[in-house]
XYZ file of C-alpha atoms in Angstrom:
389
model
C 120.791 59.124 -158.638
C 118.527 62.401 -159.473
C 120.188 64.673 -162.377
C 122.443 66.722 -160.545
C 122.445 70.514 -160.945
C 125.679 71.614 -162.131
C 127.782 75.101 -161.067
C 130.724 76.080 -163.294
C 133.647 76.921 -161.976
C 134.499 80.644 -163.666
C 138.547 80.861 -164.236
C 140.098 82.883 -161.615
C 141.440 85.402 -163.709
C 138.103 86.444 -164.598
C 136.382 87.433 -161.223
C 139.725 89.200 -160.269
C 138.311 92.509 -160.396
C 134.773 92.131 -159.906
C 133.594 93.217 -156.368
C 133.346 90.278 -154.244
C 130.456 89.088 -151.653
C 131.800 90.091 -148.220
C 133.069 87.029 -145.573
C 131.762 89.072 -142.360
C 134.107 89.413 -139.249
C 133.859 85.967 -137.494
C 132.048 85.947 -133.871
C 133.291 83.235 -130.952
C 130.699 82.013 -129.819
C 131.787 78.637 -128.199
C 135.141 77.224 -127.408
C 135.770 73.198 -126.193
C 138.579 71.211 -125.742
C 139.968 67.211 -126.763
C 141.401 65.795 -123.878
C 144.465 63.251 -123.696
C 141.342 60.021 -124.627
C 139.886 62.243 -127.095
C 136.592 63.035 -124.878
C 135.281 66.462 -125.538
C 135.249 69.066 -122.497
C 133.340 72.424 -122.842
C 136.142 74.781 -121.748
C 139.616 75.890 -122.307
C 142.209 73.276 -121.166
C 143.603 72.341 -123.986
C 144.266 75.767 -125.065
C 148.047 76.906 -125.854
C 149.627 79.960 -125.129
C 151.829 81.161 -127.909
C 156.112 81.081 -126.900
C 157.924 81.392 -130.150
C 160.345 77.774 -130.500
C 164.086 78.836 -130.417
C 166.091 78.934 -133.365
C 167.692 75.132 -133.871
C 165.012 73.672 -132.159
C 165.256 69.910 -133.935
C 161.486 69.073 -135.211
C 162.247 64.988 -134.905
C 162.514 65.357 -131.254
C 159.720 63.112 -129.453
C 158.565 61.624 -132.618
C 158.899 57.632 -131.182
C 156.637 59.189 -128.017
C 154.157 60.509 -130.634
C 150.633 59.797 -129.764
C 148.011 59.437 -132.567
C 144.290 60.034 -132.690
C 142.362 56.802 -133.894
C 140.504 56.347 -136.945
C 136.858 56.847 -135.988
C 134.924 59.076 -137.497
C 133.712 62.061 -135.649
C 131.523 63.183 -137.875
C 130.445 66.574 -137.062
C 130.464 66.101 -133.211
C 132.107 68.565 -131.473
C 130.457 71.308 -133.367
C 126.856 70.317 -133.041
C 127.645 69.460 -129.237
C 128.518 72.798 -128.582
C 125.798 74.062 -130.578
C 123.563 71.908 -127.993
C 125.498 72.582 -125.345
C 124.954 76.536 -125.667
C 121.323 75.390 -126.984
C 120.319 74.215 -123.800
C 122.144 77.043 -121.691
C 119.889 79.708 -123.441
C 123.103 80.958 -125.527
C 122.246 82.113 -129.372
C 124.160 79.288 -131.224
C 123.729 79.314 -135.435
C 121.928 81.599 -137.118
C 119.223 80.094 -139.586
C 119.213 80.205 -143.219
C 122.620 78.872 -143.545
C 125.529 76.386 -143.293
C 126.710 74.140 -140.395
C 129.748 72.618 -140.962
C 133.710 72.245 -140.006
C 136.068 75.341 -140.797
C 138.017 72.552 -143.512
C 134.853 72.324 -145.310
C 134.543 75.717 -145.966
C 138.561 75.929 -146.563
C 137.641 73.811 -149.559
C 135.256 75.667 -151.153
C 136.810 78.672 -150.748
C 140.170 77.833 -152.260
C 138.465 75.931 -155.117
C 138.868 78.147 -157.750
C 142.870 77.488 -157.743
C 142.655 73.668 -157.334
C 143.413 71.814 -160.018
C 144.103 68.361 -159.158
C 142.484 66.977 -156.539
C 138.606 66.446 -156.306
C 135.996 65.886 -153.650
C 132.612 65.036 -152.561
C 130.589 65.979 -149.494
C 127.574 65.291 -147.242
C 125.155 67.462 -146.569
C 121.454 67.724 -145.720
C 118.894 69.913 -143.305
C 117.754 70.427 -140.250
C 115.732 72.851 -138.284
C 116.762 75.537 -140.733
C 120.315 74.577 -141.793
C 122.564 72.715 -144.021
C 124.942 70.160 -142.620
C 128.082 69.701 -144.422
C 131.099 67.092 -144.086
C 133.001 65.726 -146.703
C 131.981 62.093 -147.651
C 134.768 59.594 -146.359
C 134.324 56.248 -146.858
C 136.588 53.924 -145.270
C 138.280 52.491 -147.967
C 139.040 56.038 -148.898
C 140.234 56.834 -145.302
C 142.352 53.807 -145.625
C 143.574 55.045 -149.023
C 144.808 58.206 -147.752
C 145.947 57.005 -144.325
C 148.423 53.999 -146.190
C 149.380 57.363 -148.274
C 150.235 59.699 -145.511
C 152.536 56.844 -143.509
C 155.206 57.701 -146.158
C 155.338 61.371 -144.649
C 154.655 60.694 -141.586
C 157.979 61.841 -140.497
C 157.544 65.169 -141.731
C 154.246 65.745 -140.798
C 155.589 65.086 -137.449
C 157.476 68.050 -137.557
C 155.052 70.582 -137.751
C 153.181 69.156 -134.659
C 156.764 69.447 -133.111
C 156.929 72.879 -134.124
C 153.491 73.355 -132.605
C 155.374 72.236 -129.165
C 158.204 73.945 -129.255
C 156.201 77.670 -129.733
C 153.954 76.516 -126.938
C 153.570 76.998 -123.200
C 150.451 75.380 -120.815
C 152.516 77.319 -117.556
C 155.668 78.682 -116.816
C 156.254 75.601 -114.795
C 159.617 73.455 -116.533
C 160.597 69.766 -115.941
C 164.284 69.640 -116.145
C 164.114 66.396 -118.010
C 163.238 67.731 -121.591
C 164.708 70.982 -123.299
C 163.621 74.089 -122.835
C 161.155 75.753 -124.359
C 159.514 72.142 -125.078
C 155.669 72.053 -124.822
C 155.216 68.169 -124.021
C 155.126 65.359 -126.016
C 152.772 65.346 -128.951
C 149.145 63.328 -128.299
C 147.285 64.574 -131.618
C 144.304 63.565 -129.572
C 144.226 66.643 -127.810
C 143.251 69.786 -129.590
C 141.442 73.522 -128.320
C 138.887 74.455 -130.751
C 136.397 77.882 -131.663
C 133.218 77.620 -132.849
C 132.332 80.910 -134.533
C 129.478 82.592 -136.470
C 130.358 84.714 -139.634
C 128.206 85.036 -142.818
C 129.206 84.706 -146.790
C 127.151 87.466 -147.917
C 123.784 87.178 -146.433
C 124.249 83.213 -146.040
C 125.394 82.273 -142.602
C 127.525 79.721 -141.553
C 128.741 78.698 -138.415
C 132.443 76.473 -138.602
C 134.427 74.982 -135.722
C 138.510 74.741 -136.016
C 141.231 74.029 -134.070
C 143.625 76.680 -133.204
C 147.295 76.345 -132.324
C 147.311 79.146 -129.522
C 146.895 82.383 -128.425
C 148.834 85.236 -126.768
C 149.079 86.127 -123.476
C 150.522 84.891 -120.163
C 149.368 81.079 -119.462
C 147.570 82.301 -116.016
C 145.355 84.319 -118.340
C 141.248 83.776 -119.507
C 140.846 83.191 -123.231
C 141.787 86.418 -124.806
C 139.311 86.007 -127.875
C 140.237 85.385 -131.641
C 141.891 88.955 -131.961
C 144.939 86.865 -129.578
C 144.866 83.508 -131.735
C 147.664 82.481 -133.667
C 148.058 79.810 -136.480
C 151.730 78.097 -136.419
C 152.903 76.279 -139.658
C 156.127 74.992 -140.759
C 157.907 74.739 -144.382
C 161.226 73.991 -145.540
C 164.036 76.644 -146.119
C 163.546 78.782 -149.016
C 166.607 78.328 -151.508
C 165.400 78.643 -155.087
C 162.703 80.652 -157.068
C 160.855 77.633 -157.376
C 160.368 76.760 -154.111
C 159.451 80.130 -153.492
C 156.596 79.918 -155.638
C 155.224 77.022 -154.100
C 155.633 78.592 -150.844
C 153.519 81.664 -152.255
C 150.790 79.097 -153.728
C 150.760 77.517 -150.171
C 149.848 80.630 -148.556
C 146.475 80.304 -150.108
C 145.426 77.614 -148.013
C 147.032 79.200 -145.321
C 145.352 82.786 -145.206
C 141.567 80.595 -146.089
C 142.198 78.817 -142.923
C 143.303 81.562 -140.362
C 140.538 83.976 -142.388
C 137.662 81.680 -141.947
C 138.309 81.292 -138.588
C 139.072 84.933 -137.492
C 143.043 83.510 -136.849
C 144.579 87.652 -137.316
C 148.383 86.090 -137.570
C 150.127 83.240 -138.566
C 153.404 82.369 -137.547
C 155.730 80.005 -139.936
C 158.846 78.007 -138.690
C 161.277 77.332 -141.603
C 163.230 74.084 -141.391
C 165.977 72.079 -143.206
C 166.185 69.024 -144.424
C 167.097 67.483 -141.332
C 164.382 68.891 -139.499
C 166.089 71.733 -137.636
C 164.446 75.025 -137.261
C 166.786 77.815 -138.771
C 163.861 80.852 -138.890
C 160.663 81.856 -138.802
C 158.364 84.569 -139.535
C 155.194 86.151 -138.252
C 152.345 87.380 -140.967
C 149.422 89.198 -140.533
C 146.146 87.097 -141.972
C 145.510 90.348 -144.169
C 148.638 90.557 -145.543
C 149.308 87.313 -147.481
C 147.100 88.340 -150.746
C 149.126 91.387 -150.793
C 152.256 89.074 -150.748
C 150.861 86.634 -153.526
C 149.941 89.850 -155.655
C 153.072 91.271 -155.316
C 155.151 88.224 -155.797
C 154.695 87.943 -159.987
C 153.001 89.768 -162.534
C 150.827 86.921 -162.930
C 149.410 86.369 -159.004
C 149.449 83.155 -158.009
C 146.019 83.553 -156.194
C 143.777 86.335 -155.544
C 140.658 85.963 -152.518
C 138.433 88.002 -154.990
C 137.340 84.754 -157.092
C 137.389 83.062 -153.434
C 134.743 85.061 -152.229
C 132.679 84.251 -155.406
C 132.950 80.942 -155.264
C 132.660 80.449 -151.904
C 129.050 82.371 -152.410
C 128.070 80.370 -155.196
C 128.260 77.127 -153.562
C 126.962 78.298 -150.190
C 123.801 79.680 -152.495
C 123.631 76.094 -154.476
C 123.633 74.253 -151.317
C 120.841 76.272 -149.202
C 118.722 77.103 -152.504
C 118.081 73.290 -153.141
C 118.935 71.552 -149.672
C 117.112 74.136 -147.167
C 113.543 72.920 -148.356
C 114.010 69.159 -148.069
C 114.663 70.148 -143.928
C 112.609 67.234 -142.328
C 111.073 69.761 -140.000
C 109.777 71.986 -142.806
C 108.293 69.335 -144.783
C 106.409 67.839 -141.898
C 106.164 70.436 -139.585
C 103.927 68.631 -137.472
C 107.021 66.375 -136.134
C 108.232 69.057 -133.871
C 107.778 68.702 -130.167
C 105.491 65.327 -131.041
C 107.648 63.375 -128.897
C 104.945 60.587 -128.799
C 104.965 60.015 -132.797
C 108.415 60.423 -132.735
C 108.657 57.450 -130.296
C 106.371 55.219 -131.811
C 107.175 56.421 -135.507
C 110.863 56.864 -135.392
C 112.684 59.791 -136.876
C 111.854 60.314 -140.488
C 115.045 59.515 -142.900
C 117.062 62.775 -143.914
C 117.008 63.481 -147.795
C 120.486 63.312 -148.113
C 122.293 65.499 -150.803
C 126.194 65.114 -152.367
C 128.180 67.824 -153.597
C 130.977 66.611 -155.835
C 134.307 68.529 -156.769
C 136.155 67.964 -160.194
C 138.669 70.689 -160.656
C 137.838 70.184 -164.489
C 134.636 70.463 -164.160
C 133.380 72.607 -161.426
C 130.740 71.055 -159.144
C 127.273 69.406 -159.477
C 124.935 68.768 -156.317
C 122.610 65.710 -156.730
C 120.433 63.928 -154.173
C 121.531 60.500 -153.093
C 118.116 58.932 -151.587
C 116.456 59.057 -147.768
C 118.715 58.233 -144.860
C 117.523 57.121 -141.564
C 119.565 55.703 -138.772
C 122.546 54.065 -139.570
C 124.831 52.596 -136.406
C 122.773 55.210 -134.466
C 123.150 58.478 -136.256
C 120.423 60.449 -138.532
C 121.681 60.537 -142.148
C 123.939 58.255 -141.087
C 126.304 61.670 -139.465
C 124.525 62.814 -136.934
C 123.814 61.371 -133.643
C 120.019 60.560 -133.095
C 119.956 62.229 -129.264
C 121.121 65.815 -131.359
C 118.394 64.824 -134.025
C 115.795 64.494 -131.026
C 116.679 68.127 -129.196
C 116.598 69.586 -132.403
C 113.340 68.015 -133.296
C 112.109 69.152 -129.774
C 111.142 65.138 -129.632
């Protein structure tokens, strides 16, 4: 392993008040849909339209017709699809200079400066001008986390109930399940954005699912400004819970921020999983509710922005000019050297996490194909139109 270049993480409290690099307004650029087998459509089906679940609406019901996604990893598919996709249609996809990666990525780094247990490490590496970014997931680690989550898996039911009850695909109603129900939950099936913003002058482009959007279900896509996040959380009852309801907003505003989500709707439940309220926020409001909540603010997005900036700068500063097609420039178009050749290996970089520590970017060696994909994340036909090969 090279020595890795290490970036300090700056305590919170300390960045505060100094004027932050701007996150610019996110731009849809793409949307694309999951179907019911998990194959990736370029359109709108499986988008929701927002109908707010009825008060005692019980979040168990369904859960033993609950269908879940497998365990393969995707990678970074349906975003660099789409970026092909549009590629090939003559539609401006990323912009160069900049990061490529999934909107939970970017959730990560952004939120960093207030985690303080759990670490991470990604992927990343370039291509035709960009950094690709996923976190690194082995499988024993998926395994690890998925034996983990089976413990909860009742209550993380409930929020994908909750995600069906506040739903409509048409005003259509089968008389055999309650009203207001959405259809049985297949986690396979998900609507996602792919959008274009910029950290400062480092652009990224992140894809994300979104719950729905407003507007009658006969309607077009209405565009971000419609899009709504939906969360759930248990009743509020105690000054403690409150304050890790406050802390949980954090993730919650990085999430619908990134992503250009303007509100975010919360259902709050009991114990037994039955929905006694729930509240809409504006995206722009929830700082003002953490600042506001203590004299001590739980979080603040000032030392968000920095960090967020920090890392994007690490990772383009010292990744960008290992890109394949900058170091042997030659490569592009030559389909013929390609084909007798092969693709060159991808200089493969990992940036690690330790809350403690702050986070150091190393190299981890040259990756070629591995069970058919470049770097061993992306697949080698992407690698190819990229390469113009």
């Amino acid at each position: 392993m090279a020595h890795p270049i290490h970036l300090p993480l700056p305590h919170p409290s300390s960045l505060v008040a100094v004027p932050h690099p701007v996150y610019r307004q996110p731009h849809l650029i793409h949307t694309y849909s999951h179907n019911p087998d998990r194959s990736i459509v370029h359109d709108d089906s499986a988008m929701a339209w927002f109908d707010p679940a009825p008060i005692g609406s019980d979040l168990n019901y369904g859960f033993e017709r609950l269908v879940e996604r497998g365990d393969d990893d995707e990678h970074l598919d349906g975003l660099v699809e789409s970026l092909e996709v549009m590629g090939r249609n003559g539609e401006e996809g990323e912009r160069k200079g900049g990061i490529i990666t999934w909107r939970g990525m970017l959730t990560r780094l952004l939120t960093s400066p207030y985690e303080t247990r759990d670490g991470w490490e990604m992927t990343a590496f370039a291509l035709d001008g960009s950094v690709y970014l996923e976190l690194y997931d082995p499988p024993e680690a998926r395994a690890a986390k998925k034996k983990g989550e089976a413990q909860w898996a009742r209550q993380a039911y409930m929020g994908y109930s909750y995600e069906s009850w506040s739903t409509a695909k048409s005003y259509s109603h089968d008389e055999s399940v309650p009203d207001h129900w959405g259809g049985d939950v297949n986690t396979n099936v998900q609507w996602a954005n792919v959008v274009r913003s910029a950290i400062g002058d480092i652009p990224v482009c992140i894809a994300g699912e979104v719950d729905c959007v407003n507007g009658a279900p006969s309607e077009n896509n209405p565009g971000l400004e419609e899009t709504v996040e939906l969360k759930t959380n248990k009743v509020i009852a105690n000054e403690w819970q409150e304050k890790t309801f406050v802390k949980k907003l954090l993730k919650h505003w990085a999430q619908s921020w990134l992503l250009g989500t303007p509100r975010l709707m919360i259902g709050f439940r009991d114990d037994a999983g039955i929905l006694r309220s729930q509240q809409l926020f504006d995206t722009y409001m929830l700082p003002r509710i953490a600042a506001t909540h203590s004299t001590t603010p739980a979080w603040h997005p000032s030392p968000c922005f920095h960090a967020l900036h920090s890392i994007a700068s690490l990772l383009t500063t010292h990744i960008l000019p290992t890109d394949r097609l900058l170091t042997h420039p030659d490569l592009r178009g030559n389909k013929e050297r390609v084909d007798r050749e092969g693709l060159p290996p991808a200089v493969v970089w990992r940036l690690r996490f330790d809350p403690r520590r702050g986070f150091e970017l190393f190299q981890t060696g040259q990756v070629g194909l591995v069970d058919g994909r470049w770097g061993g994340v992306l697949k080698e036909n992407y690698v190819r139109w990229r390469m113009g090969v």
